GROMACS .gro file of C-alpha atoms in nm:
model
  301
    1UNK     CA    1   0.865   1.572   2.031
    2UNK     CA    2   0.877   1.194   2.050
    3UNK     CA    3   0.524   1.010   2.067
    4UNK     CA    4   0.499   0.687   2.293
    5UNK     CA    5   0.133   0.607   2.319
    6UNK     CA    6   0.015   0.262   2.429
    7UNK     CA    7  -0.391   0.246   2.458
    8UNK     CA    8  -0.570  -0.031   2.566
    9UNK     CA    9  -0.932  -0.010   2.423
   10UNK     CA   10  -1.191  -0.223   2.639
   11UNK     CA   11  -1.538  -0.284   2.530
   12UNK     CA   12  -1.784  -0.417   2.731
   13UNK     CA   13  -2.115  -0.575   2.607
   14UNK     CA   14  -2.275  -0.642   2.958
   15UNK     CA   15  -2.602  -0.490   2.830
   16UNK     CA   16  -2.548  -0.493   2.475
   17UNK     CA   17  -2.683  -0.862   2.382
   18UNK     CA   18  -2.476  -1.076   2.139
   19UNK     CA   19  -2.092  -1.123   2.228
   20UNK     CA   20  -2.021  -1.252   1.897
   21UNK     CA   21  -2.148  -0.945   1.700
   22UNK     CA   22  -1.918  -0.774   1.469
   23UNK     CA   23  -2.049  -0.439   1.602
   24UNK     CA   24  -1.808  -0.349   1.876
   25UNK     CA   25  -1.981  -0.161   2.167
   26UNK     CA   26  -1.718   0.067   2.191
   27UNK     CA   27  -1.429   0.572   2.921
   28UNK     CA   28  -1.140   0.654   3.063
   29UNK     CA   29  -1.136   0.453   3.378
   30UNK     CA   30  -0.842   0.275   3.524
   31UNK     CA   31  -0.850  -0.108   3.484
   32UNK     CA   32  -0.627  -0.375   3.618
   33UNK     CA   33  -0.609  -0.743   3.536
   34UNK     CA   34  -0.388  -0.816   3.839
   35UNK     CA   35  -0.586  -1.023   4.107
   36UNK     CA   36  -0.602  -0.862   4.440
   37UNK     CA   37  -0.420  -1.025   4.731
   38UNK     CA   38  -0.603  -0.822   4.987
   39UNK     CA   39  -0.887  -1.055   5.047
   40UNK     CA   40  -0.889  -1.272   5.366
   41UNK     CA   41  -0.762  -1.608   5.355
   42UNK     CA   42  -0.798  -1.873   5.628
   43UNK     CA   43  -0.543  -1.885   5.899
   44UNK     CA   44  -0.287  -2.171   5.891
   45UNK     CA   45  -0.491  -2.373   6.166
   46UNK     CA   46  -0.843  -2.286   6.075
   47UNK     CA   47  -1.064  -2.583   6.047
   48UNK     CA   48  -1.249  -2.410   5.743
   49UNK     CA   49  -1.076  -2.467   5.407
   50UNK     CA   50  -1.080  -2.180   5.152
   51UNK     CA   51  -1.421  -2.180   4.957
   52UNK     CA   52  -1.419  -2.346   4.612
   53UNK     CA   53  -1.514  -2.092   4.360
   54UNK     CA   54  -1.399  -2.299   4.052
   55UNK     CA   55  -1.407  -2.658   3.946
   56UNK     CA   56  -1.056  -2.728   3.883
   57UNK     CA   57  -0.757  -2.725   4.134
   58UNK     CA   58  -0.729  -2.720   4.522
   59UNK     CA   59  -0.859  -2.385   4.662
   60UNK     CA   60  -0.589  -2.172   4.801
   61UNK     CA   61  -0.310  -2.362   4.616
   62UNK     CA   62  -0.173  -2.264   4.268
   63UNK     CA   63  -0.253  -2.491   3.980
   64UNK     CA   64  -0.027  -2.790   3.889
   65UNK     CA   65   0.058  -2.899   3.541
   66UNK     CA   66  -0.230  -3.147   3.577
   67UNK     CA   67  -0.461  -2.909   3.680
   68UNK     CA   68  -0.377  -2.709   3.369
   69UNK     CA   69  -0.398  -3.020   3.158
   70UNK     CA   70  -0.752  -3.082   3.307
   71UNK     CA   71  -0.846  -2.680   3.203
   72UNK     CA   72  -0.735  -2.766   2.849
   73UNK     CA   73  -0.925  -3.102   2.839
   74UNK     CA   74  -1.248  -2.889   2.910
   75UNK     CA   75  -1.212  -2.661   2.638
   76UNK     CA   76  -1.372  -2.721   2.314
   77UNK     CA   77  -1.351  -2.597   1.937
   78UNK     CA   78  -1.627  -2.336   1.909
   79UNK     CA   79  -1.582  -2.149   1.594
   80UNK     CA   80  -1.343  -2.122   1.294
   81UNK     CA   81  -1.041  -1.901   1.281
   82UNK     CA   82  -0.989  -1.968   0.906
   83UNK     CA   83  -1.344  -1.859   0.808
   84UNK     CA   84  -1.399  -1.594   1.043
   85UNK     CA   85  -1.057  -1.402   1.028
   86UNK     CA   86  -0.812  -1.546   0.764
   87UNK     CA   87  -1.092  -1.572   0.486
   88UNK     CA   88  -1.186  -1.209   0.553
   89UNK     CA   89  -0.840  -1.102   0.537
   90UNK     CA   90  -0.759  -1.237   0.198
   91UNK     CA   91  -1.072  -1.092   0.018
   92UNK     CA   92  -1.059  -0.810  -0.205
   93UNK     CA   93  -1.176  -0.556   0.064
   94UNK     CA   94  -0.820  -0.479   0.166
   95UNK     CA   95  -0.665  -0.224  -0.084
   96UNK     CA   96  -0.344  -0.411  -0.206
   97UNK     CA   97  -0.204  -0.084  -0.349
   98UNK     CA   98  -0.139   0.026   0.001
   99UNK     CA   99  -0.115  -0.272   0.223
  100UNK     CA  100   0.082  -0.605   0.232
  101UNK     CA  101  -0.060  -0.928   0.391
  102UNK     CA  102   0.230  -1.102   0.565
  103UNK     CA  103   0.294  -1.417   0.764
  104UNK     CA  104   0.480  -1.357   1.070
  105UNK     CA  105   0.465  -1.687   1.219
  106UNK     CA  106   0.264  -1.982   1.346
  107UNK     CA  107   0.150  -2.156   1.659
  108UNK     CA  108   0.331  -2.476   1.741
  109UNK     CA  109   0.026  -2.651   1.850
  110UNK     CA  110  -0.095  -2.664   1.492
  111UNK     CA  111   0.110  -2.457   1.244
  112UNK     CA  112  -0.125  -2.522   0.932
  113UNK     CA  113  -0.446  -2.436   1.135
  114UNK     CA  114  -0.285  -2.140   1.334
  115UNK     CA  115  -0.087  -1.912   1.093
  116UNK     CA  116  -0.024  -1.574   1.207
  117UNK     CA  117  -0.087  -1.270   0.979
  118UNK     CA  118  -0.047  -0.890   1.001
  119UNK     CA  119  -0.172  -0.640   0.757
  120UNK     CA  120   0.093  -0.393   0.699
  121UNK     CA  121   0.148  -0.046   0.484
  122UNK     CA  122   0.408  -0.085   0.234
  123UNK     CA  123   0.627   0.152   0.413
  124UNK     CA  124   0.606  -0.032   0.750
  125UNK     CA  125   0.982  -0.082   0.764
  126UNK     CA  126   1.094   0.218   0.577
  127UNK     CA  127   1.242   0.532   0.755
  128UNK     CA  128   0.976   0.769   0.604
  129UNK     CA  129   0.895   1.063   0.839
  130UNK     CA  130   0.594   0.918   0.989
  131UNK     CA  131   0.491   0.764   1.322
  132UNK     CA  132   0.454   0.400   1.370
  133UNK     CA  133   0.102   0.276   1.449
  134UNK     CA  134   0.039  -0.071   1.563
  135UNK     CA  135  -0.306  -0.211   1.606
  136UNK     CA  136  -0.357  -0.552   1.763
  137UNK     CA  137  -0.678  -0.740   1.856
  138UNK     CA  138  -0.748  -1.106   1.974
  139UNK     CA  139  -0.437  -1.084   2.236
  140UNK     CA  140  -0.724  -1.254   2.455
  141UNK     CA  141  -0.918  -1.492   2.201
  142UNK     CA  142  -1.240  -1.494   2.358
  143UNK     CA  143  -1.286  -1.102   2.307
  144UNK     CA  144  -1.454  -1.108   1.963
  145UNK     CA  145  -1.508  -0.726   1.904
  146UNK     CA  146  -1.127  -0.660   1.897
  147UNK     CA  147  -1.077  -0.907   1.634
  148UNK     CA  148  -1.360  -0.826   1.415
  149UNK     CA  149  -1.303  -0.464   1.481
  150UNK     CA  150  -0.953  -0.480   1.367
  151UNK     CA  151  -1.080  -0.658   1.053
  152UNK     CA  152  -1.357  -0.411   0.984
  153UNK     CA  153  -1.099  -0.111   1.040
  154UNK     CA  154  -0.878  -0.263   0.764
  155UNK     CA  155  -1.183  -0.303   0.535
  156UNK     CA  156  -1.315   0.061   0.587
  157UNK     CA  157  -1.097   0.314   0.762
  158UNK     CA  158  -0.734   0.199   0.741
  159UNK     CA  159  -0.681   0.362   0.391
  160UNK     CA  160  -0.746   0.704   0.536
  161UNK     CA  161  -0.464   0.661   0.775
  162UNK     CA  162  -0.204   0.513   0.527
  163UNK     CA  163  -0.061   0.834   0.430
  164UNK     CA  164  -0.008   0.946   0.807
  165UNK     CA  165   0.140   0.626   0.947
  166UNK     CA  166   0.335   0.331   0.898
  167UNK     CA  167   0.087   0.098   0.999
  168UNK     CA  168   0.046  -0.256   1.078
  169UNK     CA  169  -0.270  -0.443   1.207
  170UNK     CA  170  -0.246  -0.795   1.371
  171UNK     CA  171  -0.609  -0.870   1.397
  172UNK     CA  172  -0.600  -1.192   1.596
  173UNK     CA  173  -0.273  -1.244   1.801
  174UNK     CA  174  -0.415  -1.563   1.964
  175UNK     CA  175  -0.606  -1.783   1.724
  176UNK     CA  176  -0.617  -2.105   1.929
  177UNK     CA  177  -0.805  -1.902   2.203
  178UNK     CA  178  -1.008  -1.743   1.943
  179UNK     CA  179  -1.153  -2.059   1.826
  180UNK     CA  180  -1.198  -2.213   2.165
  181UNK     CA  181  -1.321  -1.894   2.311
  182UNK     CA  182  -1.078  -1.857   2.583
  183UNK     CA  183  -0.868  -1.592   2.763
  184UNK     CA  184  -0.567  -1.816   2.790
  185UNK     CA  185  -0.357  -1.997   2.502
  186UNK     CA  186  -0.338  -2.370   2.483
  187UNK     CA  187  -0.104  -2.381   2.764
  188UNK     CA  188  -0.323  -2.193   3.002
  189UNK     CA  189  -0.103  -1.879   2.980
  190UNK     CA  190  -0.223  -1.525   2.918
  191UNK     CA  191  -0.042  -1.379   2.621
  192UNK     CA  192  -0.129  -1.042   2.747
  193UNK     CA  193   0.111  -1.066   3.069
  194UNK     CA  194   0.405  -1.197   2.850
  195UNK     CA  195   0.495  -0.910   2.606
  196UNK     CA  196   0.855  -0.880   2.683
  197UNK     CA  197   1.185  -1.033   2.561
  198UNK     CA  198   1.201  -1.399   2.634
  199UNK     CA  199   0.833  -1.419   2.769
  200UNK     CA  200   0.662  -1.750   2.809
  201UNK     CA  201   0.403  -1.743   2.540
  202UNK     CA  202   0.458  -1.794   2.174
  203UNK     CA  203   0.173  -1.567   2.081
  204UNK     CA  204   0.338  -1.257   2.234
  205UNK     CA  205   0.695  -1.377   2.131
  206UNK     CA  206   0.584  -1.373   1.760
  207UNK     CA  207   0.462  -1.026   1.794
  208UNK     CA  208   0.765  -0.893   1.980
  209UNK     CA  209   0.995  -1.068   1.715
  210UNK     CA  210   0.774  -0.894   1.422
  211UNK     CA  211   0.820  -0.555   1.609
  212UNK     CA  212   1.202  -0.615   1.651
  213UNK     CA  213   1.241  -0.711   1.282
  214UNK     CA  214   1.059  -0.373   1.165
  215UNK     CA  215   1.291  -0.166   1.411
  216UNK     CA  216   1.590  -0.329   1.286
  217UNK     CA  217   1.522  -0.261   0.939
  218UNK     CA  218   1.449   0.083   1.010
  219UNK     CA  219   1.748   0.164   1.203
  220UNK     CA  220   1.961   0.001   0.953
  221UNK     CA  221   1.819   0.240   0.679
  222UNK     CA  222   1.967   0.591   0.646
  223UNK     CA  223   1.754   0.757   0.923
  224UNK     CA  224   1.606   0.617   1.248
  225UNK     CA  225   1.521   0.946   1.417
  226UNK     CA  226   1.158   0.879   1.394
  227UNK     CA  227   1.157   0.511   1.535
  228UNK     CA  228   1.061   0.630   1.880
  229UNK     CA  229   0.734   0.783   1.755
  230UNK     CA  230   0.483   0.503   1.843
  231UNK     CA  231   0.120   0.450   1.892
  232UNK     CA  232  -0.026   0.112   1.988
  233UNK     CA  233  -0.376   0.040   1.994
  234UNK     CA  234  -0.458  -0.289   2.169
  235UNK     CA  235  -0.840  -0.367   2.130
  236UNK     CA  236  -0.993  -0.572   2.421
  237UNK     CA  237  -1.364  -0.631   2.547
  238UNK     CA  238  -1.501  -0.708   2.873
  239UNK     CA  239  -1.785  -0.936   2.890
  240UNK     CA  240  -2.015  -1.115   3.141
  241UNK     CA  241  -1.802  -1.423   3.132
  242UNK     CA  242  -1.508  -1.214   3.290
  243UNK     CA  243  -1.714  -1.249   3.609
  244UNK     CA  244  -1.828  -1.607   3.577
  245UNK     CA  245  -1.535  -1.767   3.403
  246UNK     CA  246  -1.219  -1.603   3.319
  247UNK     CA  247  -1.153  -1.383   3.641
  248UNK     CA  248  -1.253  -1.698   3.867
  249UNK     CA  249  -1.021  -1.934   3.650
  250UNK     CA  250  -0.743  -1.668   3.675
  251UNK     CA  251  -0.771  -1.648   4.060
  252UNK     CA  252  -0.805  -2.046   4.096
  253UNK     CA  253  -0.493  -2.093   3.887
  254UNK     CA  254  -0.294  -1.846   4.094
  255UNK     CA  255  -0.426  -2.014   4.435
  256UNK     CA  256  -0.593  -1.664   4.538
  257UNK     CA  257  -0.959  -1.597   4.666
  258UNK     CA  258  -1.217  -1.425   4.423
  259UNK     CA  259  -1.492  -1.222   4.534
  260UNK     CA  260  -1.660  -1.017   4.249
  261UNK     CA  261  -1.602  -0.870   3.926
  262UNK     CA  262  -1.742  -0.525   3.809
  263UNK     CA  263  -1.830  -0.540   3.435
  264UNK     CA  264  -1.808  -0.194   3.282
  265UNK     CA  265  -2.124  -0.096   3.070
  266UNK     CA  266  -1.975   0.066   2.773
  267UNK     CA  267  -1.665   0.168   2.579
  268UNK     CA  268  -1.353   0.271   2.794
  269UNK     CA  269  -0.983   0.323   2.772
  270UNK     CA  270  -0.705   0.176   2.994
  271UNK     CA  271  -0.400   0.418   2.997
  272UNK     CA  272  -0.046   0.366   3.144
  273UNK     CA  273  -0.104   0.389   3.528
  274UNK     CA  274   0.243   0.568   3.590
  275UNK     CA  275   0.208   0.823   3.308
  276UNK     CA  276  -0.144   0.828   3.153
  277UNK     CA  277  -0.167   1.070   2.846
  278UNK     CA  278  -0.498   1.196   2.994
  279UNK     CA  279  -0.559   1.466   2.746
  280UNK     CA  280  -0.514   1.216   2.455
  281UNK     CA  281  -0.736   0.973   2.611
  282UNK     CA  282  -1.013   1.223   2.684
  283UNK     CA  283  -1.010   1.327   2.335
  284UNK     CA  284  -1.060   0.960   2.226
  285UNK     CA  285  -1.367   0.940   2.466
  286UNK     CA  286  -1.525   1.244   2.324
  287UNK     CA  287  -1.502   1.126   1.982
  288UNK     CA  288  -1.621   0.788   2.074
  289UNK     CA  289  -1.925   0.937   2.228
  290UNK     CA  290  -2.049   1.045   1.867
  291UNK     CA  291  -2.100   0.656   1.781
  292UNK     CA  292  -2.150   0.453   2.104
  293UNK     CA  293  -2.199   0.447   2.453
  294UNK     CA  294  -1.948   0.525   2.724
  295UNK     CA  295  -1.914   0.327   3.052
  296UNK     CA  296  -1.965   0.536   3.333
  297UNK     CA  297  -1.674   0.576   3.600
  298UNK     CA  298  -1.642   0.291   3.867
  299UNK     CA  299  -1.660   0.350   4.240
  300UNK     CA  300  -1.314   0.493   4.228
  301UNK     CA  301  -1.414   0.738   3.992
   0.00000   0.00000   0.00000
Protein backbone atom coordinates (compact mmCIF):
# COMPACT_ATOMS: atom_id res chain seq x y z
CA UNK A 1 0.00 0.00 0.00
CA UNK A 2 1.04 3.59 -0.47
CA UNK A 3 2.74 5.36 2.40
CA UNK A 4 2.47 9.09 2.88
CA UNK A 5 3.86 10.14 6.23
CA UNK A 6 4.68 13.70 7.23
CA UNK A 7 6.32 13.99 10.62
CA UNK A 8 7.27 17.24 12.31
CA UNK A 9 9.91 16.54 14.94
CA UNK A 10 10.12 19.17 17.66
CA UNK A 11 12.98 19.40 20.12
CA UNK A 12 12.69 21.49 23.27
CA UNK A 13 15.68 22.72 25.23
CA UNK A 14 13.82 24.57 27.97
CA UNK A 15 15.73 22.75 30.70
CA UNK A 16 18.62 21.46 28.66
CA UNK A 17 21.08 24.34 28.51
CA UNK A 18 22.88 25.60 25.41
CA UNK A 19 20.47 26.19 22.47
CA UNK A 20 23.34 26.06 19.98
CA UNK A 21 24.53 22.62 21.05
CA UNK A 22 25.02 20.02 18.33
CA UNK A 23 23.29 17.53 20.63
CA UNK A 24 19.58 17.58 19.81
CA UNK A 25 17.45 17.15 22.91
CA UNK A 26 15.18 15.16 21.12
CA UNK A 27 6.26 13.01 22.48
CA UNK A 28 3.49 12.66 20.64
CA UNK A 29 1.58 15.80 21.58
CA UNK A 30 -0.39 18.05 19.24
CA UNK A 31 1.22 21.35 18.41
CA UNK A 32 -0.27 24.29 16.54
CA UNK A 33 1.64 27.29 15.28
CA UNK A 34 -1.54 29.22 14.54
CA UNK A 35 -2.18 32.09 16.95
CA UNK A 36 -5.39 31.80 18.92
CA UNK A 37 -8.11 34.27 18.06
CA UNK A 38 -10.20 33.50 21.14
CA UNK A 39 -8.53 35.97 23.51
CA UNK A 40 -10.50 39.00 24.55
CA UNK A 41 -9.91 42.21 22.65
CA UNK A 42 -11.00 45.74 23.46
CA UNK A 43 -14.48 46.81 22.47
CA UNK A 44 -14.55 49.43 19.69
CA UNK A 45 -15.44 52.22 22.12
CA UNK A 46 -13.28 51.05 25.00
CA UNK A 47 -11.02 53.68 26.52
CA UNK A 48 -8.25 51.18 27.20
CA UNK A 49 -6.03 50.39 24.17
CA UNK A 50 -4.81 46.84 23.62
CA UNK A 51 -1.75 46.16 25.76
CA UNK A 52 1.66 46.36 24.09
CA UNK A 53 3.66 43.14 24.39
CA UNK A 54 6.09 43.68 21.50
CA UNK A 55 8.09 46.81 20.62
CA UNK A 56 7.14 46.95 16.92
CA UNK A 57 3.82 47.92 15.38
CA UNK A 58 0.55 49.27 16.72
CA UNK A 59 -1.17 46.93 19.21
CA UNK A 60 -4.27 45.35 17.71
CA UNK A 61 -3.29 46.18 14.12
CA UNK A 62 -1.40 44.05 11.58
CA UNK A 63 2.08 45.23 10.74
CA UNK A 64 2.64 47.64 7.88
CA UNK A 65 5.59 47.30 5.47
CA UNK A 66 7.45 49.89 7.52
CA UNK A 67 6.91 47.77 10.64
CA UNK A 68 8.47 44.80 8.82
CA UNK A 69 11.40 47.01 7.81
CA UNK A 70 11.86 48.02 11.43
CA UNK A 71 11.85 44.37 12.47
CA UNK A 72 14.56 43.53 9.92
CA UNK A 73 16.65 46.53 10.99
CA UNK A 74 16.69 45.14 14.52
CA UNK A 75 18.16 41.80 13.39
CA UNK A 76 21.90 41.17 13.27
CA UNK A 77 24.33 38.58 11.95
CA UNK A 78 25.14 36.16 14.76
CA UNK A 79 26.77 33.10 13.20
CA UNK A 80 28.14 31.73 9.94
CA UNK A 81 26.10 29.59 7.56
CA UNK A 82 29.24 28.85 5.56
CA UNK A 83 31.34 27.70 8.50
CA UNK A 84 28.63 25.86 10.45
CA UNK A 85 26.73 24.28 7.54
CA UNK A 86 28.36 24.42 4.12
CA UNK A 87 31.89 23.59 5.25
CA UNK A 88 30.58 20.59 7.18
CA UNK A 89 28.69 19.31 4.14
CA UNK A 90 31.76 19.46 1.91
CA UNK A 91 34.12 17.60 4.21
CA UNK A 92 35.04 13.98 3.67
CA UNK A 93 32.51 12.72 6.24
CA UNK A 94 29.76 12.25 3.63
CA UNK A 95 30.12 9.05 1.60
CA UNK A 96 30.38 10.20 -2.01
CA UNK A 97 29.91 6.68 -3.28
CA UNK A 98 26.31 6.82 -1.99
CA UNK A 99 25.43 10.54 -2.00
CA UNK A 100 25.62 13.56 -4.27
CA UNK A 101 25.77 17.11 -2.93
CA UNK A 102 23.58 19.26 -5.20
CA UNK A 103 22.84 22.96 -5.26
CA UNK A 104 19.11 23.46 -5.73
CA UNK A 105 18.89 27.24 -5.47
CA UNK A 106 19.98 30.38 -3.68
CA UNK A 107 18.44 33.30 -1.81
CA UNK A 108 18.03 36.49 -3.80
CA UNK A 109 19.06 38.72 -0.88
CA UNK A 110 22.65 37.43 -1.28
CA UNK A 111 23.03 34.51 -3.74
CA UNK A 112 26.74 34.04 -3.06
CA UNK A 113 26.33 33.99 0.70
CA UNK A 114 23.19 31.84 0.73
CA UNK A 115 23.40 28.97 -1.77
CA UNK A 116 20.95 26.15 -1.02
CA UNK A 117 22.18 22.56 -0.92
CA UNK A 118 20.71 19.09 -0.62
CA UNK A 119 22.53 15.80 -0.09
CA UNK A 120 20.75 13.05 -2.02
CA UNK A 121 21.26 9.39 -2.76
CA UNK A 122 22.42 8.69 -6.28
CA UNK A 123 19.07 7.04 -7.02
CA UNK A 124 17.00 10.02 -5.76
CA UNK A 125 15.37 10.62 -9.15
CA UNK A 126 15.31 7.02 -10.29
CA UNK A 127 12.31 4.68 -10.52
CA UNK A 128 13.89 2.09 -8.25
CA UNK A 129 11.45 0.23 -5.97
CA UNK A 130 12.10 2.26 -2.81
CA UNK A 131 10.05 4.78 -0.82
CA UNK A 132 11.22 8.37 -1.07
CA UNK A 133 12.51 9.93 2.18
CA UNK A 134 12.98 13.68 2.58
CA UNK A 135 14.64 15.15 5.69
CA UNK A 136 14.52 18.93 6.16
CA UNK A 137 16.11 21.12 8.82
CA UNK A 138 16.33 24.84 9.41
CA UNK A 139 12.93 25.76 7.99
CA UNK A 140 12.95 28.05 11.00
CA UNK A 141 16.52 29.28 11.04
CA UNK A 142 16.84 29.83 14.77
CA UNK A 143 16.09 26.15 15.47
CA UNK A 144 19.70 25.02 15.62
CA UNK A 145 19.28 21.38 16.53
CA UNK A 146 17.33 20.60 13.34
CA UNK A 147 20.15 21.95 11.17
CA UNK A 148 22.97 20.33 13.09
CA UNK A 149 20.97 17.14 13.65
CA UNK A 150 20.44 16.77 9.88
CA UNK A 151 24.17 17.21 9.27
CA UNK A 152 25.04 14.71 11.97
CA UNK A 153 22.57 12.23 10.47
CA UNK A 154 24.36 12.59 7.13
CA UNK A 155 27.74 12.06 8.75
CA UNK A 156 26.77 9.04 10.85
CA UNK A 157 23.55 7.17 10.09
CA UNK A 158 22.34 8.11 6.61
CA UNK A 159 24.49 5.50 4.90
CA UNK A 160 22.60 2.79 6.81
CA UNK A 161 19.36 3.80 5.08
CA UNK A 162 20.64 4.41 1.56
CA UNK A 163 19.75 0.90 0.43
CA UNK A 164 16.16 1.21 1.65
CA UNK A 165 15.19 4.72 0.57
CA UNK A 166 15.62 7.21 -2.22
CA UNK A 167 16.74 9.84 0.23
CA UNK A 168 17.46 13.55 0.28
CA UNK A 169 18.56 15.67 3.24
CA UNK A 170 18.16 19.46 3.09
CA UNK A 171 19.88 20.55 6.31
CA UNK A 172 19.27 24.31 6.21
CA UNK A 173 16.23 25.48 4.26
CA UNK A 174 16.38 29.08 5.52
CA UNK A 175 20.05 30.15 5.81
CA UNK A 176 19.46 33.91 6.25
CA UNK A 177 17.34 33.10 9.29
CA UNK A 178 19.97 30.63 10.50
CA UNK A 179 22.68 33.29 10.47
CA UNK A 180 20.45 35.91 12.10
CA UNK A 181 18.89 33.41 14.56
CA UNK A 182 15.36 34.22 13.45
CA UNK A 183 12.14 32.30 12.82
CA UNK A 184 11.25 34.35 9.74
CA UNK A 185 13.17 35.02 6.55
CA UNK A 186 14.60 38.39 5.53
CA UNK A 187 11.11 39.52 4.44
CA UNK A 188 9.59 38.81 7.88
CA UNK A 189 7.72 35.80 6.48
CA UNK A 190 7.53 32.26 7.84
CA UNK A 191 8.71 29.69 5.26
CA UNK A 192 6.84 26.98 7.14
CA UNK A 193 3.54 28.64 6.22
CA UNK A 194 4.19 28.72 2.48
CA UNK A 195 4.93 25.17 1.30
CA UNK A 196 2.44 25.27 -1.55
CA UNK A 197 2.66 25.98 -5.26
CA UNK A 198 3.03 29.70 -5.72
CA UNK A 199 3.76 30.30 -2.03
CA UNK A 200 5.18 33.66 -0.94
CA UNK A 201 8.66 32.66 0.32
CA UNK A 202 11.56 31.75 -1.94
CA UNK A 203 12.92 29.27 0.65
CA UNK A 204 9.77 27.15 0.39
CA UNK A 205 9.51 27.70 -3.36
CA UNK A 206 13.03 26.35 -3.84
CA UNK A 207 12.16 23.18 -1.91
CA UNK A 208 8.91 22.60 -3.81
CA UNK A 209 10.65 23.10 -7.17
CA UNK A 210 13.36 20.63 -6.13
CA UNK A 211 10.71 18.09 -5.16
CA UNK A 212 8.71 18.66 -8.34
CA UNK A 213 11.81 18.14 -10.47
CA UNK A 214 12.49 14.80 -8.77
CA UNK A 215 8.89 13.71 -9.25
CA UNK A 216 8.91 14.69 -12.92
CA UNK A 217 12.09 12.71 -13.56
CA UNK A 218 10.62 9.71 -11.78
CA UNK A 219 7.26 9.75 -13.54
CA UNK A 220 8.88 10.24 -16.95
CA UNK A 221 10.86 7.02 -16.47
CA UNK A 222 9.63 3.55 -17.19
CA UNK A 223 7.84 3.11 -13.84
CA UNK A 224 6.29 5.58 -11.43
CA UNK A 225 4.11 3.39 -9.26
CA UNK A 226 6.29 4.05 -6.21
CA UNK A 227 6.31 7.85 -6.40
CA UNK A 228 3.53 8.20 -3.80
CA UNK A 229 5.39 6.26 -1.11
CA UNK A 230 6.73 9.26 0.78
CA UNK A 231 8.17 9.93 4.21
CA UNK A 232 9.01 13.51 5.15
CA UNK A 233 10.78 14.17 8.45
CA UNK A 234 10.88 17.89 9.22
CA UNK A 235 13.18 18.77 12.13
CA UNK A 236 12.12 21.61 14.44
CA UNK A 237 13.01 22.86 17.90
CA UNK A 238 11.09 24.69 20.63
CA UNK A 239 13.19 27.03 22.76
CA UNK A 240 12.61 29.47 25.60
CA UNK A 241 12.75 32.28 23.04
CA UNK A 242 9.50 31.03 21.52
CA UNK A 243 7.78 32.50 24.57
CA UNK A 244 9.88 35.64 24.88
CA UNK A 245 10.43 36.66 21.24
CA UNK A 246 9.14 34.60 18.35
CA UNK A 247 5.52 33.94 19.35
CA UNK A 248 5.01 37.50 20.65
CA UNK A 249 6.39 38.81 17.33
CA UNK A 250 4.11 36.49 15.37
CA UNK A 251 1.00 37.65 17.23
CA UNK A 252 2.02 41.30 17.05
CA UNK A 253 2.56 41.06 13.30
CA UNK A 254 -0.95 39.63 12.86
CA UNK A 255 -2.49 42.28 15.15
CA UNK A 256 -3.58 39.61 17.64
CA UNK A 257 -3.31 39.55 21.45
CA UNK A 258 -0.74 37.35 23.11
CA UNK A 259 -0.84 35.83 26.57
CA UNK A 260 1.40 32.86 27.28
CA UNK A 261 3.34 30.13 25.51
CA UNK A 262 3.85 26.61 26.84
CA UNK A 263 7.36 25.32 26.12
CA UNK A 264 7.47 21.49 26.07
CA UNK A 265 10.35 19.97 28.00
CA UNK A 266 11.83 17.30 25.77
CA UNK A 267 11.31 15.51 22.46
CA UNK A 268 7.86 15.44 20.85
CA UNK A 269 6.22 14.81 17.50
CA UNK A 270 3.53 16.67 15.57
CA UNK A 271 1.27 14.55 13.40
CA UNK A 272 -1.34 15.42 10.78
CA UNK A 273 -4.28 16.73 12.81
CA UNK A 274 -6.80 15.19 10.40
CA UNK A 275 -5.18 11.78 10.07
CA UNK A 276 -2.27 11.27 12.49
CA UNK A 277 -0.51 7.89 12.06
CA UNK A 278 -0.58 7.24 15.81
CA UNK A 279 0.94 3.75 15.68
CA UNK A 280 3.90 5.08 13.70
CA UNK A 281 4.34 8.14 15.93
CA UNK A 282 4.14 6.02 19.08
CA UNK A 283 6.79 3.67 17.71
CA UNK A 284 9.09 6.64 17.10
CA UNK A 285 8.52 7.89 20.65
CA UNK A 286 9.34 4.49 22.10
CA UNK A 287 12.58 4.34 20.11
CA UNK A 288 13.64 7.86 21.07
CA UNK A 289 13.07 7.05 24.75
CA UNK A 290 16.21 4.94 24.51
CA UNK A 291 18.39 7.97 23.82
CA UNK A 292 16.80 11.10 25.27
CA UNK A 293 14.07 12.71 27.34
CA UNK A 294 10.46 12.70 26.12
CA UNK A 295 8.30 15.75 26.80
CA UNK A 296 5.34 15.05 29.10
CA UNK A 297 1.80 15.58 27.75
CA UNK A 298 0.35 19.07 27.95
CA UNK A 299 -2.88 19.97 29.74
CA UNK A 300 -4.88 18.55 26.81
CA UNK A 301 -3.11 15.21 27.02
